[in-house]
Amino acid sequence: MSSKWVYGFHELDTVIERCNDDWDDVRGLLGGKGANLADMTRLGVPVPPGFTITSVACNAYLDAGGRMPDGVNDEIVVALRDVEERAGRTFGSPTDPLLVSCRSGAKFSMPGMMDTILNLGLNDHTVEGLASVSGDRRFALDSYRRLIQMFASVVMNIPGDGFEKILTEVRVARDVSSDGDLTAADLEEVVARFKDLFRRSTSAPFPSDPYEQLTMAIKAVFESWNSKRAKAYRTASGIPHTLGTAVNVQAMVFGNRGSNSATGVAVSRGATTGEPRLDGDFLINAQGEDVVAGIRMTSTLDDLEAAMPEIHAELQHYATLLERHYRDMQDIEFTIENDKLWLLQTRNGKRTAQAAVRIAVDLATEGILTKEEALRRVTPDQVEFFLHPQFDPEAEATAETDGSLLTKGLNVSPGAAVGVVVLDADRAERRASENDESIILVRPETKPDDVHGMLVSAGVLTSSGGRTSHAALVARQFGKPAVVGASELVIDLNERVITVGDIVIHEGDVVSIDGTTGEVFLGSIATRVPDFDDPWLMKLLEWADAVRRLGVWTNADNPEDAERAVVLGATGIGLCRTEHMFFAPDRLPIMQDMIMASTTEDRLEALSHLLPLQRGDFAGLFRVMKGHEVIIRLLDPPLHEFLPDRDRLASELTDLKIRLISAGSLEEIDALLAQAEEADRLLKRVETLHESNPMLGLRGVRLAVLFPEMPRMQIRAIFEAAAIVQEEGVTARPSIMVPLTSTAGELEALHDIAAEMAETIELERRIEIDYRFGTMIETPRAAVTAGELAETAEFFSFGTNDLTQMTFGISRDDAERNFLLHYLETGVLQSNPFNTLDRQGVGKLIESASLAGRAVRPGLHIGICGEHGGDPASIALVDALGLDYVSCSPLRVPVARLAAAQSALDLAEQENTTDT
Ligand code: ADP
Ligand code: MG
Ligand code: MG
């Protein structure tokens, strides 16, 4: 391998050769920023000349405990000569000095996490040269004071307050409000005082040798790789700590040379909604980080178009060029120096979930991406974000002031959030963990030090900053609703209050923010899940449907849920839990009568009241599903779940007995006696049904075998409902599913009931009943004897939650309360098997059971129901195992559609690579 440490921006071809044409390696070596600067140079984009010191050099430097590897300094001098030639200026020249920036840039972008120093090369002599060639002494001095300030902070770690204080003092003394109004003479004083402060803080003078400045700056950037905040950011974003950062040294261009100069940030498409138009912020007569720092109020690019139309057109031209080149939305830094446009950085832009979807779809529609690529650009999590809550416009406010609009800011990260106001990150972290509160972090602006507080907050609100401010970037990346630049907020960090006009909000008061509109409300507003009608998401999911092999069904117990799932794209009900139909207040007493019945006759009487209710439920589902399959699971939970609690009943009974002793009238005694008798009967029944391990007791198919009149009623209700909707002209496709099966005998018993009932209804109604009969596979024995079960079952549905519990011999509730977290933290388990299917264990059972089942019954229809059905990794697993469908909760349906498409693309790709 070549041991070259330094590459000029024009030397990209050499680097590509060194990296054997692997662009990923190029980015690793030069960093994302450096690679793209070189790439832009090659494309003919106006980029100030410069060079990159590789991340390999950084790692060598850090490994050597802060010693520059041999040869690096020599290569830097050579590369700098070349930049001087290209720029036509000399570094350190007292007449026409070249100034450079020293910019960090790792393989993955870490916005604002590491350090950059601008204007290197200025000292008491060169500043005069800059003043005379530019004809602007004020500008030269302003650049100089910025260098001292930045150098002090980045290289020497001197806190910035002292410098800010000097600036404020001089402004006050001159009676001006902005730094821009300070004269050259004022700035001369500022520079002198800055240098003095520098000397006092470091006990060494500000280094006047430009080469010394540059070397110190490069080392500081290398070292910033290991700064606390950079490490924290990498840990949070999963970026390896071993990559190191490259350093880019680049000729300065100046956005602070008066009204024909500016600096700004542009995105080739909107980062909030993905709208295909150039968007961004800029500041006239400003340098570098002024825009992102959120200190001065920025203007939008529409204003740039009005003020400098040619420049705006040129910027648009390069944005389009770069977007096509990188095949993605670009986030661009630019500077205008005396009416000349320079690009200083481009990278794939961060965006909201909503924007990610729209941009992927638009890029595919414009022919820049294929549909398959567009499908891979969006993550299932981003689809899920669409289903996040929004404020409900119809919600009733809970207090008088609730819901009244407080103020507006910029809508930079969508979604609604309600929480208590907290004014600093540490306190946010504390309140979130100690009181489990929902928090809105409110700051004048945010800095990297605030990230930990932002992560624990429900939403973020700032009083300054623009769309590309730190707060906006971080909030978007972590999917936090955010409103920034709400400039009416006056935040008093000492008194810990916020005022807006004469409204005072104390820390701890509740506010609601809407990151989609930028509105801030007093008090708490109810939220709801938005309508699912984003046209780009619809389009993307349509493409997903064309690619995926797996069916996506839903778990739904009532017509409303089923309806919602159908709108979200479900094409079947994989699990209807009938017990949910019995918990409604008007039904529970009948259910209890049924359970309390001591004779079959009484039980049949109670069941006859349940029959019409069940029939209505099923008919409702069939109507909504319009010919899609509806899998109805027979009653599953242990009966005691429908009865009152044993201890409560016992104490009620004791109570009644005590009251009996002191009862006054005969009527009272009679009434109390009757109550006591009833309570006693209930208690006896509850005690009879009591089990030590109810989840392993009388439930599921065992109930049906013991009390066959129950499944008879349910199956009758199913078939009658099917008959009713058929008569209405709607196709019904009912499937009967037996829960918790362990043996073929259980299944046969239920199959006989279903067959007999079908025959009965067909005779009664004179119609043909088309149904399927199948079983859940939830016990290891069922999985192991799947071949036998397939003799009777026409379909299998893996109840992956119970199957996971029983395969591990773990109760989920107990595990999550007691030891699962410890297992995950210590690496005993890699992931929570209740979230993501356990490939090696449960996955193996699913695989062998499916194979055994299909060996007996080719075409056996197989799916999974349970929460795993909406988990992308589990979806990929069951897709690979050749199952037919997943069934998940209605809101996960869109997520599952995309995940199934991505899995299909992955499987196809694997097949291709094994073929060749
Ligand atoms: P960050 O990673 O924090 O964005 P950058 O290295 O991109 O750091 O630089 C910070 C700011 O300084 C950016 O606004 C950038 O455009 C500006 N900048 C960097 N180098 C130069 C230069 N040579 N001339 C003018 N502005 C520069
Ligand atoms: Mg930086
Ligand atoms: Mg940058």
PDB file of N, CA and C and ligand atoms in Angstrom, residues 33 101 103 116 118 250-253 288-289 333 344-345, ligand 1:
ATOM      1  N   LYS A  33     -16.162  14.415   3.546  1.00  0.00           N
ATOM      2  CA  LYS A  33     -16.022  15.797   3.102  1.00  0.00           C
ATOM      3  C   LYS A  33     -14.897  15.904   2.066  1.00  0.00           C
ATOM      4  N   SER A 101      -8.375  27.255   5.569  1.00  0.00           N
ATOM      5  CA  SER A 101      -9.154  26.668   6.660  1.00  0.00           C
ATOM      6  C   SER A 101      -8.626  25.276   6.905  1.00  0.00           C
ATOM      7  N   ARG A 103     -10.154  21.786   8.166  1.00  0.00           N
ATOM      8  CA  ARG A 103     -11.504  21.240   8.388  1.00  0.00           C
ATOM      9  C   ARG A 103     -11.461  19.747   8.674  1.00  0.00           C
ATOM     10  N   THR A 116     -13.353  22.876  13.151  1.00  0.00           N
ATOM     11  CA  THR A 116     -12.855  23.520  11.947  1.00  0.00           C
ATOM     12  C   THR A 116     -12.326  24.890  12.351  1.00  0.00           C
ATOM     13  N   LEU A 118     -10.978  28.550  10.725  1.00  0.00           N
ATOM     14  CA  LEU A 118     -10.925  29.358   9.499  1.00  0.00           C
ATOM     15  C   LEU A 118      -9.835  30.433   9.626  1.00  0.00           C
ATOM     16  N   GLN A 250      -7.779  24.061   3.086  1.00  0.00           N
ATOM     17  CA  GLN A 250      -8.382  24.626   1.885  1.00  0.00           C
ATOM     18  C   GLN A 250      -8.234  26.142   1.855  1.00  0.00           C
ATOM     19  N   ALA A 251      -7.934  26.661   0.666  1.00  0.00           N
ATOM     20  CA  ALA A 251      -7.819  28.113   0.512  1.00  0.00           C
ATOM     21  C   ALA A 251      -9.115  28.781   0.942  1.00  0.00           C
ATOM     22  N   MET A 252      -8.984  29.863   1.719  1.00  0.00           N
ATOM     23  CA  MET A 252     -10.178  30.561   2.198  1.00  0.00           C
ATOM     24  C   MET A 252     -10.837  31.356   1.083  1.00  0.00           C
ATOM     25  N   VAL A 253     -12.163  31.353   1.084  1.00  0.00           N
ATOM     26  CA  VAL A 253     -12.917  32.344   0.340  1.00  0.00           C
ATOM     27  C   VAL A 253     -13.773  33.069   1.365  1.00  0.00           C
ATOM     28  N   GLY A 288     -18.537  31.406   7.409  1.00  0.00           N
ATOM     29  CA  GLY A 288     -18.567  30.067   7.977  1.00  0.00           C
ATOM     30  C   GLY A 288     -19.785  29.755   8.804  1.00  0.00           C
ATOM     31  N   GLU A 289     -19.540  29.525  10.087  1.00  0.00           N
ATOM     32  CA  GLU A 289     -20.556  28.925  10.916  1.00  0.00           C
ATOM     33  C   GLU A 289     -21.648  29.903  11.349  1.00  0.00           C
ATOM     34  N   GLU A 333     -22.805  23.478   1.262  1.00  0.00           N
ATOM     35  CA  GLU A 333     -22.347  24.729   1.859  1.00  0.00           C
ATOM     36  C   GLU A 333     -21.774  25.606   0.753  1.00  0.00           C
ATOM     37  N   LEU A 344     -18.352  24.721  -0.930  1.00  0.00           N
ATOM     38  CA  LEU A 344     -17.386  24.280   0.083  1.00  0.00           C
ATOM     39  C   LEU A 344     -17.665  22.890   0.625  1.00  0.00           C
ATOM     40  N   GLN A 345     -18.798  22.379   0.331  1.00  0.00           N
ATOM     41  CA  GLN A 345     -19.105  21.036   0.828  1.00  0.00           C
ATOM     42  C   GLN A 345     -20.380  20.549   0.184  1.00  0.00           C
TER      43      GLN A 345
HETATM   44  P1  ADP B   1     -18.653  21.465   9.767  1.00  0.00           P
HETATM   45  O1  ADP B   1     -18.337  20.033   9.644  1.00  0.00           O
HETATM   46  O2  ADP B   1     -18.875  21.909  11.164  1.00  0.00           O
HETATM   47  O3  ADP B   1     -19.668  21.933   8.811  1.00  0.00           O
HETATM   48  P2  ADP B   1     -16.761  22.700   8.017  1.00  0.00           P
HETATM   49  O4  ADP B   1     -15.377  22.202   7.874  1.00  0.00           O
HETATM   50  O5  ADP B   1     -17.675  22.337   6.923  1.00  0.00           O
HETATM   51  O6  ADP B   1     -17.291  22.212   9.410  1.00  0.00           O
HETATM   52  O7  ADP B   1     -16.618  24.264   8.167  1.00  0.00           O
HETATM   53  C1  ADP B   1     -17.371  25.092   8.980  1.00  0.00           C
HETATM   54  C2  ADP B   1     -17.838  26.306   8.197  1.00  0.00           C
HETATM   55  O8  ADP B   1     -16.749  27.017   7.637  1.00  0.00           O
HETATM   56  C3  ADP B   1     -18.730  25.930   7.032  1.00  0.00           C
HETATM   57  O9  ADP B   1     -19.747  26.872   6.941  1.00  0.00           O
HETATM   58  C4  ADP B   1     -17.815  26.031   5.856  1.00  0.00           C
HETATM   59  O10 ADP B   1     -18.492  26.321   4.690  1.00  0.00           O
HETATM   60  C5  ADP B   1     -16.869  27.174   6.247  1.00  0.00           C
HETATM   61  N1  ADP B   1     -15.576  27.016   5.592  1.00  0.00           N
HETATM   62  C6  ADP B   1     -14.740  25.985   5.725  1.00  0.00           C
HETATM   63  N2  ADP B   1     -13.633  26.156   4.956  1.00  0.00           N
HETATM   64  C7  ADP B   1     -13.796  27.333   4.325  1.00  0.00           C
HETATM   65  C8  ADP B   1     -13.019  28.052   3.371  1.00  0.00           C
HETATM   66  N3  ADP B   1     -11.869  27.571   2.919  1.00  0.00           N
HETATM   67  N4  ADP B   1     -13.495  29.221   2.930  1.00  0.00           N
HETATM   68  C9  ADP B   1     -14.670  29.695   3.405  1.00  0.00           C
HETATM   69  N5  ADP B   1     -15.444  29.086   4.280  1.00  0.00           N
HETATM   70  C10 ADP B   1     -15.038  27.891   4.751  1.00  0.00           C
END
